[in-house]
PDB file of C-alpha atoms in Angstrom:
ATOM      1  CA  MET A  16     131.892  68.890 -19.834  1.00 50.00           C
ATOM      2  CA  THR A  17     129.979  69.808 -16.505  1.00 48.00           C
ATOM      3  CA  ALA A  18     130.137  73.661 -15.937  1.00 50.00           C
ATOM      4  CA  SER A  19     131.576  74.688 -12.705  1.00 53.00           C
ATOM      5  CA  VAL A  20     129.401  76.302 -10.096  1.00 53.00           C
ATOM      6  CA  PRO A  21     130.609  79.779  -8.669  1.00 61.00           C
ATOM      7  CA  PRO A  22     130.637  79.406  -4.636  1.00 66.00           C
ATOM      8  CA  SER A  23     127.828  81.178  -2.646  1.00 69.00           C
ATOM      9  CA  PRO A  24     128.528  84.170  -0.692  1.00 69.00           C
ATOM     10  CA  ALA A  25     129.428  81.979   2.496  1.00 64.00           C
ATOM     11  CA  GLU A  26     131.908  80.107   0.860  1.00 73.00           C
ATOM     12  CA  GLN A  27     133.619  83.157  -0.818  1.00 80.00           C
ATOM     13  CA  PRO A  28     137.083  84.123   0.724  1.00 91.00           C
ATOM     14  CA  ARG A  29     136.395  86.747   3.096  1.00 95.00           C
ATOM     15  CA  THR A  30     137.782  90.235   4.439  1.00 97.00           C
ATOM     16  CA  HIS A  31     137.244  92.691   7.573  1.00 98.00           C
ATOM     17  CA  HIS A  32     136.650  96.569   7.251  1.00 98.00           C
ATOM     18  CA  ARG A  33     136.137  98.709  10.304  1.00 98.00           C
ATOM     19  CA  LEU A  34     133.458 101.513  10.824  1.00 98.00           C
ATOM     20  CA  GLN A  35     134.306 104.068  13.103  1.00 98.00           C
ATOM     21  CA  LEU A  36     131.204 105.963  14.449  1.00 97.00           C
ATOM     22  CA  PRO A  37     131.041 108.627  17.425  1.00 97.00           C
ATOM     23  CA  ARG A  38     131.324 106.682  20.357  1.00 95.00           C
ATOM     24  CA  ASP A  39     128.115 108.301  21.573  1.00 95.00           C
ATOM     25  CA  THR A  40     126.054 107.050  18.537  1.00 96.00           C
ATOM     26  CA  ASP A  41     123.153 104.796  19.411  1.00 96.00           C
ATOM     27  CA  PRO A  42     123.523 101.083  17.926  1.00 96.00           C
ATOM     28  CA  ALA A  43     119.412 101.661  17.155  1.00 96.00           C
ATOM     29  CA  ASP A  44     120.290 104.397  15.122  1.00 95.00           C
ATOM     30  CA  VAL A  45     122.578 102.430  12.957  1.00 97.00           C
ATOM     31  CA  LEU A  46     120.032  99.620  12.696  1.00 97.00           C
ATOM     32  CA  THR A  47     117.134 102.271  11.606  1.00 96.00           C
ATOM     33  CA  MET A  48     119.851 103.443   8.825  1.00 97.00           C
ATOM     34  CA  VAL A  49     120.917 100.151   7.453  1.00 97.00           C
ATOM     35  CA  ARG A  50     117.032  99.274   7.113  1.00 97.00           C
ATOM     36  CA  ASN A  51     116.505 102.645   5.245  1.00 97.00           C
ATOM     37  CA  VAL A  52     118.154 100.898   2.086  1.00 96.00           C
ATOM     38  CA  ARG A  53     118.595  97.254   3.384  1.00 96.00           C
ATOM     39  CA  PRO A  54     114.955  96.538   4.776  1.00 95.00           C
ATOM     40  CA  ASP A  55     115.405  92.603   5.748  1.00 95.00           C
ATOM     41  CA  ALA A  56     118.309  93.374   7.724  1.00 97.00           C
ATOM     42  CA  GLN A  57     117.993  91.486  10.684  1.00 97.00           C
ATOM     43  CA  GLU A  58     119.522  92.101  14.596  1.00 97.00           C
ATOM     44  CA  ASP A  59     120.424  88.821  16.653  1.00 96.00           C
ATOM     45  CA  GLU A  60     120.558  89.335  20.141  1.00 95.00           C
ATOM     46  CA  ASP A  61     124.361  89.922  20.298  1.00 95.00           C
ATOM     47  CA  GLY A  62     123.468  93.092  18.448  1.00 96.00           C
ATOM     48  CA  VAL A  63     124.977  91.839  15.206  1.00 97.00           C
ATOM     49  CA  ILE A  64     123.254  93.216  11.943  1.00 98.00           C
ATOM     50  CA  HIS A  65     122.725  90.423   9.418  1.00 98.00           C
ATOM     51  CA  LEU A  66     122.891  92.546   5.986  1.00 97.00           C
ATOM     52  CA  GLY A  67     122.295  89.330   3.896  1.00 93.00           C
ATOM     53  CA  ASP A  68     124.283  87.547   1.392  1.00 92.00           C
ATOM     54  CA  ALA A  69     126.780  86.443   4.205  1.00 93.00           C
ATOM     55  CA  GLN A  70     127.100  90.136   5.298  1.00 97.00           C
ATOM     56  CA  HIS A  71     127.353  91.537   9.019  1.00 97.00           C
ATOM     57  CA  LEU A  72     127.924  94.685  10.870  1.00 98.00           C
ATOM     58  CA  THR A  73     129.535  93.431  14.395  1.00 98.00           C
ATOM     59  CA  PRO A  74     129.220  95.726  17.170  1.00 97.00           C
ATOM     60  CA  ASP A  75     133.186  96.284  19.640  1.00 96.00           C
ATOM     61  CA  ARG A  76     131.821  94.852  22.889  1.00 92.00           C
ATOM     62  CA  SER A  77     135.401  95.956  24.053  1.00 92.00           C
ATOM     63  CA  PRO A  78     135.896  98.910  26.970  1.00 88.00           C
ATOM     64  CA  ARG A  79     137.217 100.983  24.361  1.00 89.00           C
ATOM     65  CA  GLY A  80     135.030  99.920  21.110  1.00 91.00           C
ATOM     66  CA  ALA A  81     132.234 102.305  21.613  1.00 93.00           C
ATOM     67  CA  GLY A  82     130.773 103.429  18.016  1.00 96.00           C
ATOM     68  CA  ARG A  83     133.524 100.521  16.157  1.00 97.00           C
ATOM     69  CA  TRP A  84     131.706  97.936  14.015  1.00 98.00           C
ATOM     70  CA  THR A  85     133.264  95.481  12.067  1.00 98.00           C
ATOM     71  CA  LEU A  86     131.713  94.690   8.284  1.00 98.00           C
ATOM     72  CA  ASP A  87     132.406  90.712   8.054  1.00 98.00           C
ATOM     73  CA  THR A  88     131.704  90.384   3.870  1.00 97.00           C
ATOM     74  CA  PRO A  89     132.761  88.072   0.867  1.00 96.00           C
ATOM     75  CA  ARG A  90     136.292  89.789  -0.483  1.00 96.00           C
ATOM     76  CA  GLU A  91     135.587  90.382  -4.452  1.00 96.00           C
ATOM     77  CA  ARG A  92     138.082  92.456  -6.050  1.00 95.00           C
ATOM     78  CA  GLU A  93     138.548  93.712  -9.481  1.00 94.00           C
ATOM     79  CA  ASP A  94     141.140  95.886 -11.694  1.00 91.00           C
ATOM     80  CA  PRO A  95     143.156  98.730 -10.201  1.00 90.00           C
ATOM     81  CA  LEU A  96     141.124 102.187 -10.503  1.00 88.00           C
ATOM     82  CA  PRO A  97     142.358 103.490 -14.190  1.00 87.00           C
ATOM     83  CA  GLU A  98     144.608 106.665 -13.400  1.00 82.00           C
ATOM     84  CA  GLY A  99     142.941 109.862 -13.393  1.00 72.00           C
ATOM     85  CA  MET A 100     139.397 108.661 -12.791  1.00 78.00           C
ATOM     86  CA  GLY A 101     137.407 110.518 -10.502  1.00 76.00           C
ATOM     87  CA  ASP A 102     137.323 108.462  -7.234  1.00 87.00           C
ATOM     88  CA  SER A 103     134.977 110.644  -4.655  1.00 92.00           C
ATOM     89  CA  HIS A 104     135.204 107.426  -2.020  1.00 94.00           C
ATOM     90  CA  GLY A 105     138.961 107.165  -2.047  1.00 95.00           C
ATOM     91  CA  TYR A 106     138.720 103.516  -3.149  1.00 96.00           C
ATOM     92  CA  GLY A 107     141.543 103.776  -5.512  1.00 94.00           C
ATOM     93  CA  ARG A 108     143.856 105.230  -2.862  1.00 94.00           C
ATOM     94  CA  ALA A 109     143.106 102.531  -0.580  1.00 96.00           C
ATOM     95  CA  PHE A 110     142.966  99.644  -3.020  1.00 96.00           C
ATOM     96  CA  PRO A 111     146.018 100.402  -5.293  1.00 95.00           C
ATOM     97  CA  ASP A 112     145.858  96.616  -6.456  1.00 94.00           C
ATOM     98  CA  GLY A 113     142.167  96.134  -7.068  1.00 95.00           C
ATOM     99  CA  ILE A 114     138.990  97.994  -6.227  1.00 95.00           C
ATOM    100  CA  PRO A 115     136.237  96.110  -4.479  1.00 96.00           C
ATOM    101  CA  PHE A 116     133.342  95.307  -6.431  1.00 95.00           C
ATOM    102  CA  GLY A 117     130.324  92.937  -5.849  1.00 96.00           C
ATOM    103  CA  LEU A 118     128.974  91.982  -2.516  1.00 96.00           C
ATOM    104  CA  GLU A 119     132.233  93.616  -0.904  1.00 97.00           C
ATOM    105  CA  ARG A 120     131.650  96.828  -3.145  1.00 97.00           C
ATOM    106  CA  GLN A 121     128.000  97.212  -1.769  1.00 97.00           C
ATOM    107  CA  GLY A 122     128.770  96.392   2.211  1.00 97.00           C
ATOM    108  CA  LEU A 123     131.668  98.971   1.532  1.00 97.00           C
ATOM    109  CA  ASP A 124     129.373 101.574  -0.096  1.00 97.00           C
ATOM    110  CA  LEU A 125     127.119 101.080   2.830  1.00 98.00           C
ATOM    111  CA  ALA A 126     129.548 101.477   5.385  1.00 98.00           C
ATOM    112  CA  TRP A 127     131.111 104.640   3.790  1.00 97.00           C
ATOM    113  CA  SER A 128     127.478 105.767   3.760  1.00 97.00           C
ATOM    114  CA  LEU A 129     126.960 105.238   7.270  1.00 97.00           C
ATOM    115  CA  GLY A 130     130.145 107.099   7.829  1.00 97.00           C
ATOM    116  CA  ARG A 131     128.795 110.251   6.006  1.00 95.00           C
ATOM    117  CA  ARG A 132     125.449 110.403   7.656  1.00 94.00           C
ATOM    118  CA  LEU A 133     126.819 109.787  11.191  1.00 95.00           C
ATOM    119  CA  HIS A 134     130.066 112.054  11.002  1.00 94.00           C
ATOM    120  CA  GLY A 135     132.522 108.795  10.990  1.00 97.00           C
ATOM    121  CA  ALA A 136     135.049 107.050   9.199  1.00 97.00           C
ATOM    122  CA  VAL A 137     136.080 103.424   7.628  1.00 98.00           C
ATOM    123  CA  VAL A 138     139.263 101.945   7.671  1.00 98.00           C
ATOM    124  CA  THR A 139     139.554  99.212   5.151  1.00 98.00           C
ATOM    125  CA  ASP A 140     141.384  95.654   5.585  1.00 96.00           C
ATOM    126  CA  GLY A 141     144.562  97.159   4.492  1.00 96.00           C
ATOM    127  CA  GLY A 142     144.356 100.190   6.972  1.00 97.00           C
ATOM    128  CA  ALA A 143     143.745 103.018   4.497  1.00 97.00           C
ATOM    129  CA  ARG A 144     141.259 105.635   6.033  1.00 98.00           C
ATOM    130  CA  LEU A 145     138.001 106.923   4.276  1.00 97.00           C
ATOM    131  CA  GLU A 146     136.565 110.054   6.001  1.00 96.00           C
ATOM    132  CA  PRO A 147     133.276 111.084   3.784  1.00 95.00           C
ATOM    133  CA  HIS A 148     132.542 114.408   3.713  1.00 92.00           C
ATOM    134  CA  PRO A 149     129.615 115.214   5.297  1.00 90.00           C
ATOM    135  CA  PHE A 150     128.507 117.525   2.223  1.00 93.00           C
ATOM    136  CA  HIS A 151     129.634 115.714  -0.173  1.00 93.00           C
ATOM    137  CA  LEU A 152     126.319 114.311  -1.248  1.00 95.00           C
ATOM    138  CA  ARG A 153     123.613 117.682  -0.679  1.00 96.00           C
ATOM    139  CA  ASP A 154     120.775 116.797  -2.952  1.00 97.00           C
ATOM    140  CA  LEU A 155     117.686 115.809  -1.358  1.00 98.00           C
ATOM    141  CA  THR A 156     113.992 114.857  -2.060  1.00 98.00           C
ATOM    142  CA  LEU A 157     110.836 115.106  -0.525  1.00 98.00           C
ATOM    143  CA  VAL A 158     108.625 112.360  -1.122  1.00 98.00           C
ATOM    144  CA  SER A 159     104.812 113.507  -0.441  1.00 97.00           C
ATOM    145  CA  PRO A 160     101.313 112.250  -1.109  1.00 96.00           C
ATOM    146  CA  HIS A 161     100.314 116.054  -2.280  1.00 96.00           C
ATOM    147  CA  ALA A 162     101.498 117.917  -5.734  1.00 94.00           C
ATOM    148  CA  LEU A 163     101.702 121.678  -5.604  1.00 94.00           C
ATOM    149  CA  ALA A 164     100.706 123.385  -8.936  1.00 91.00           C
ATOM    150  CA  PRO A 165     103.386 125.549 -10.542  1.00 92.00           C
ATOM    151  CA  GLU A 166     101.761 129.230  -9.617  1.00 91.00           C
ATOM    152  CA  SER A 167     101.477 127.390  -6.235  1.00 94.00           C
ATOM    153  CA  LEU A 168     105.192 126.576  -5.576  1.00 95.00           C
ATOM    154  CA  ALA A 169     106.302 129.693  -6.772  1.00 95.00           C
ATOM    155  CA  GLU A 170     104.048 131.610  -4.266  1.00 96.00           C
ATOM    156  CA  LEU A 171     105.488 129.422  -1.431  1.00 97.00           C
ATOM    157  CA  LEU A 172     109.265 129.982  -2.565  1.00 97.00           C
ATOM    158  CA  GLY A 173     109.039 133.559  -3.088  1.00 95.00           C
ATOM    159  CA  PRO A 174     109.629 134.852   1.005  1.00 96.00           C
ATOM    160  CA  LEU A 175     112.411 132.037   1.428  1.00 95.00           C
ATOM    161  CA  GLU A 176     113.938 132.294  -1.986  1.00 96.00           C
ATOM    162  CA  PRO A 177     112.940 135.960  -3.736  1.00 96.00           C
ATOM    163  CA  GLU A 178     115.023 135.063  -6.594  1.00 96.00           C
ATOM    164  CA  ALA A 179     113.235 131.596  -7.645  1.00 96.00           C
ATOM    165  CA  GLU A 180     111.775 131.397 -11.034  1.00 94.00           C
ATOM    166  CA  LEU A 181     109.806 128.577 -12.486  1.00 94.00           C
ATOM    167  CA  ASP A 182     111.215 127.112 -15.619  1.00 91.00           C
ATOM    168  CA  GLN A 183     109.396 127.237 -18.645  1.00 83.00           C
ATOM    169  CA  VAL A 184     105.898 125.710 -17.784  1.00 74.00           C
ATOM    170  CA  PRO A 185     103.774 125.015 -20.722  1.00 69.00           C
ATOM    171  CA  GLU A 186     100.093 126.153 -20.527  1.00 73.00           C
ATOM    172  CA  GLY A 187      98.005 124.203 -18.311  1.00 69.00           C
ATOM    173  CA  ALA A 188     100.859 121.983 -17.152  1.00 66.00           C
ATOM    174  CA  PRO A 189      99.556 119.783 -14.524  1.00 67.00           C
ATOM    175  CA  ARG A 190     101.219 119.530 -11.230  1.00 74.00           C
ATOM    176  CA  THR A 191     104.187 117.369 -11.713  1.00 81.00           C
ATOM    177  CA  GLY A 192     106.800 117.314 -14.608  1.00 87.00           C
ATOM    178  CA  TYR A 193     107.866 120.964 -14.036  1.00 92.00           C
ATOM    179  CA  SER A 194     110.620 122.742 -12.219  1.00 94.00           C
ATOM    180  CA  ALA A 195     112.271 125.663 -10.636  1.00 96.00           C
ATOM    181  CA  THR A 196     115.849 127.460 -10.615  1.00 97.00           C
ATOM    182  CA  ILE A 197     117.171 129.054  -7.687  1.00 97.00           C
ATOM    183  CA  PRO A 198     120.457 130.692  -8.065  1.00 96.00           C
ATOM    184  CA  LEU A 199     123.280 130.622  -6.134  1.00 95.00           C
ATOM    185  CA  PRO A 200     126.718 132.683  -5.776  1.00 93.00           C
ATOM    186  CA  ARG A 201     129.542 131.762  -8.483  1.00 91.00           C
ATOM    187  CA  GLY A 202     127.493 130.826 -11.398  1.00 92.00           C
ATOM    188  CA  GLU A 203     125.371 127.724  -9.434  1.00 96.00           C
ATOM    189  CA  ALA A 204     121.864 127.074  -8.777  1.00 97.00           C
ATOM    190  CA  ILE A 205     119.565 124.624  -7.108  1.00 98.00           C
ATOM    191  CA  SER A 206     117.218 123.211  -9.655  1.00 97.00           C
ATOM    192  CA  LEU A 207     113.524 122.071  -7.784  1.00 98.00           C
ATOM    193  CA  ARG A 208     112.408 119.260  -9.948  1.00 96.00           C
ATOM    194  CA  VAL A 209     108.619 118.434  -9.317  1.00 95.00           C
ATOM    195  CA  GLY A 210     107.412 114.810 -10.522  1.00 93.00           C
ATOM    196  CA  ARG A 211     106.159 111.158 -10.140  1.00 92.00           C
ATOM    197  CA  SER A 212     107.808 109.604  -7.131  1.00 93.00           C
ATOM    198  CA  SER A 213     110.723 107.085  -7.556  1.00 92.00           C
ATOM    199  CA  ARG A 214     109.482 105.008  -4.383  1.00 94.00           C
ATOM    200  CA  PRO A 215     111.932 104.775  -2.178  1.00 96.00           C
ATOM    201  CA  THR A 216     112.637 101.717  -0.709  1.00 96.00           C
ATOM    202  CA  ALA A 217     112.839 103.262   2.841  1.00 96.00           C
ATOM    203  CA  LEU A 218     109.215 104.034   2.003  1.00 96.00           C
ATOM    204  CA  ARG A 219     107.988 101.229   0.827  1.00 94.00           C
ATOM    205  CA  ALA A 220     105.418 100.103   3.479  1.00 93.00           C
ATOM    206  CA  LEU A 221     103.661 103.597   2.665  1.00 95.00           C
ATOM    207  CA  GLY A 222     100.095 103.186   1.254  1.00 94.00           C
ATOM    208  CA  TRP A 223      99.949 106.137  -0.502  1.00 95.00           C
ATOM    209  CA  LEU A 224     103.563 105.694  -2.438  1.00 95.00           C
ATOM    210  CA  GLU A 225     102.057 104.557  -5.440  1.00 94.00           C
ATOM    211  CA  ASP A 226     100.336 107.863  -6.172  1.00 94.00           C
ATOM    212  CA  ALA A 227     103.571 110.102  -4.050  1.00 96.00           C
ATOM    213  CA  VAL A 228     105.155 113.385  -5.757  1.00 96.00           C
ATOM    214  CA  ASP A 229     109.000 113.725  -5.632  1.00 97.00           C
ATOM    215  CA  TYR A 230     110.197 117.438  -4.958  1.00 98.00           C
ATOM    216  CA  GLU A 231     113.893 116.839  -5.920  1.00 98.00           C
ATOM    217  CA  LEU A 232     116.201 119.384  -4.776  1.00 98.00           C
ATOM    218  CA  VAL A 233     119.435 119.033  -6.812  1.00 98.00           C
ATOM    219  CA  HIS A 234     122.544 121.487  -6.363  1.00 97.00           C
ATOM    220  CA  LEU A 235     123.986 121.916  -9.743  1.00 96.00           C
ATOM    221  CA  THR A 236     127.856 122.981  -9.462  1.00 94.00           C
ATOM    222  CA  ALA A 237     129.678 125.219 -11.688  1.00 90.00           C
ATOM    223  CA  ASP A 238     132.154 122.254 -11.966  1.00 90.00           C
ATOM    224  CA  PRO A 239     130.187 119.195 -11.955  1.00 85.00           C
ATOM    225  CA  GLU A 240     133.692 117.492 -12.123  1.00 88.00           C
ATOM    226  CA  GLU A 241     134.114 118.295  -8.484  1.00 91.00           C
ATOM    227  CA  ASP A 242     131.522 116.026  -6.805  1.00 90.00           C
ATOM    228  CA  ALA A 243     134.539 113.222  -7.746  1.00 91.00           C
ATOM    229  CA  VAL A 244     136.886 114.652  -5.288  1.00 90.00           C
ATOM    230  CA  GLU A 245     137.736 112.952  -2.063  1.00 92.00           C
ATOM    231  CA  ALA A 246     139.091 115.766   0.253  1.00 91.00           C
ATOM    232  CA  PRO A 247     137.459 119.004  -1.260  1.00 92.00           C
ATOM    233  CA  ASP A 248     139.184 122.191  -0.110  1.00 94.00           C
ATOM    234  CA  ALA A 249     137.804 124.761   1.786  1.00 94.00           C
ATOM    235  CA  GLU A 250     136.481 126.960  -0.906  1.00 94.00           C
ATOM    236  CA  THR A 251     134.758 124.178  -2.220  1.00 94.00           C
ATOM    237  CA  THR A 252     133.520 122.808   1.182  1.00 94.00           C
ATOM    238  CA  GLU A 253     131.906 126.379   1.927  1.00 94.00           C
ATOM    239  CA  ARG A 254     130.058 126.380  -1.378  1.00 95.00           C
ATOM    240  CA  TRP A 255     128.715 122.591  -0.398  1.00 95.00           C
ATOM    241  CA  GLU A 256     127.890 123.748   2.800  1.00 95.00           C
ATOM    242  CA  LEU A 257     125.889 126.704   1.888  1.00 95.00           C
ATOM    243  CA  ALA A 258     124.276 124.786  -0.745  1.00 96.00           C
ATOM    244  CA  TYR A 259     122.963 121.822   1.791  1.00 96.00           C
ATOM    245  CA  ARG A 260     121.905 124.447   3.958  1.00 95.00           C
ATOM    246  CA  ARG A 261     119.772 126.327   1.060  1.00 96.00           C
ATOM    247  CA  ILE A 262     118.601 122.976   0.031  1.00 97.00           C
ATOM    248  CA  GLY A 263     117.456 121.824   3.685  1.00 97.00           C
ATOM    249  CA  LEU A 264     115.463 124.942   4.425  1.00 96.00           C
ATOM    250  CA  ILE A 265     113.768 124.718   1.216  1.00 97.00           C
ATOM    251  CA  ALA A 266     112.859 120.936   1.803  1.00 97.00           C
ATOM    252  CA  GLY A 267     111.803 122.189   5.582  1.00 96.00           C
ATOM    253  CA  LEU A 268     109.278 124.741   4.042  1.00 96.00           C
ATOM    254  CA  LEU A 269     108.067 121.887   1.583  1.00 97.00           C
ATOM    255  CA  SER A 270     107.545 119.400   4.305  1.00 96.00           C
ATOM    256  CA  GLU A 271     106.012 121.710   6.594  1.00 96.00           C
ATOM    257  CA  THR A 272     103.490 122.868   3.668  1.00 96.00           C
ATOM    258  CA  VAL A 273     102.676 119.378   1.942  1.00 97.00           C
ATOM    259  CA  GLY A 274     103.636 116.445   4.267  1.00 97.00           C
ATOM    260  CA  GLY A 275     105.929 113.739   3.503  1.00 97.00           C
ATOM    261  CA  TYR A 276     109.442 112.418   4.225  1.00 98.00           C
ATOM    262  CA  ILE A 277     112.688 113.573   3.216  1.00 98.00           C
ATOM    263  CA  VAL A 278     115.086 111.155   1.883  1.00 98.00           C
ATOM    264  CA  ASP A 279     119.078 111.817   0.770  1.00 97.00           C
ATOM    265  CA  VAL A 280     120.196 110.917  -3.103  1.00 95.00           C
ATOM    266  CA  GLU A 281     121.479 107.424  -1.378  1.00 96.00           C
ATOM    267  CA  GLY A 282     118.103 106.779  -0.048  1.00 95.00           C
ATOM    268  CA  PHE A 283     118.418 107.401   3.555  1.00 97.00           C
ATOM    269  CA  LEU A 284     115.594 109.089   5.697  1.00 97.00           C
ATOM    270  CA  VAL A 285     116.483 112.657   6.849  1.00 96.00           C
ATOM    271  CA  ASP A 286     114.996 114.330   9.817  1.00 93.00           C
ATOM    272  CA  PRO A 287     113.706 117.705   9.172  1.00 90.00           C
ATOM    273  CA  ALA A 288     114.625 118.795  12.883  1.00 88.00           C
ATOM    274  CA  ASP A 289     118.659 118.103  11.212  1.00 86.00           C
ATOM    275  CA  LEU A 290     118.162 120.672   8.808  1.00 83.00           C
ATOM    276  CA  ALA A 291     116.876 123.745  10.663  1.00 66.00           C
TER     277      ALA A 291
END
């Protein structure tokens, strides 16, 4: 018996989701962000962004279509989300009959992330609206060609974060493989971890990336499960924003001191000016 050949992405059933960004969003900014995580994405003469794997982001050229894009993607669904499982993206609510997976999930995740970074929303093929919270992902990483010794990092942080403390650092510790903790109100903290770089896709063309250092800033919440909440309440939003602002100030200080590039937890570049 001859084994069946699975259909190529172009031959699979297709569906469409809509990305809604502010009307004044520059299409060039959308392309730049896409290329942070999909560096081979191409834009054609009509402004369509070809993501690869038969996926496209098509701008709405109608008079009322400014800021609107359509994600054209293969349709792939699996079982519904199990009851009670955390669902930060709202997919369980939006797709009660089966969660997107495979290529469709990758494309939908990209659209959700663009909505998060560019203050927009996603309207699914079933009409559900997903509105990512801008502070849902608060962690940032500075990727730098220069490593600070533990005592130099402590000295740098002192004026900005006087309560920052180096975690236990063995005698003669190298300039990577150590961390510091910055306490926050209500039992929370920011962990600053210094280690070898994870080499983000957005920076893959840099000649010094092979030897780069990551200064990873991580928000440690009192309740780790709250990150799985789709729509945080006012108190949670306030804490998230406080943590993000503090993390942004530290990332900006590090950037001014040792140079490099700031990326968020999904691999998108972040302009230090946006963290001021």
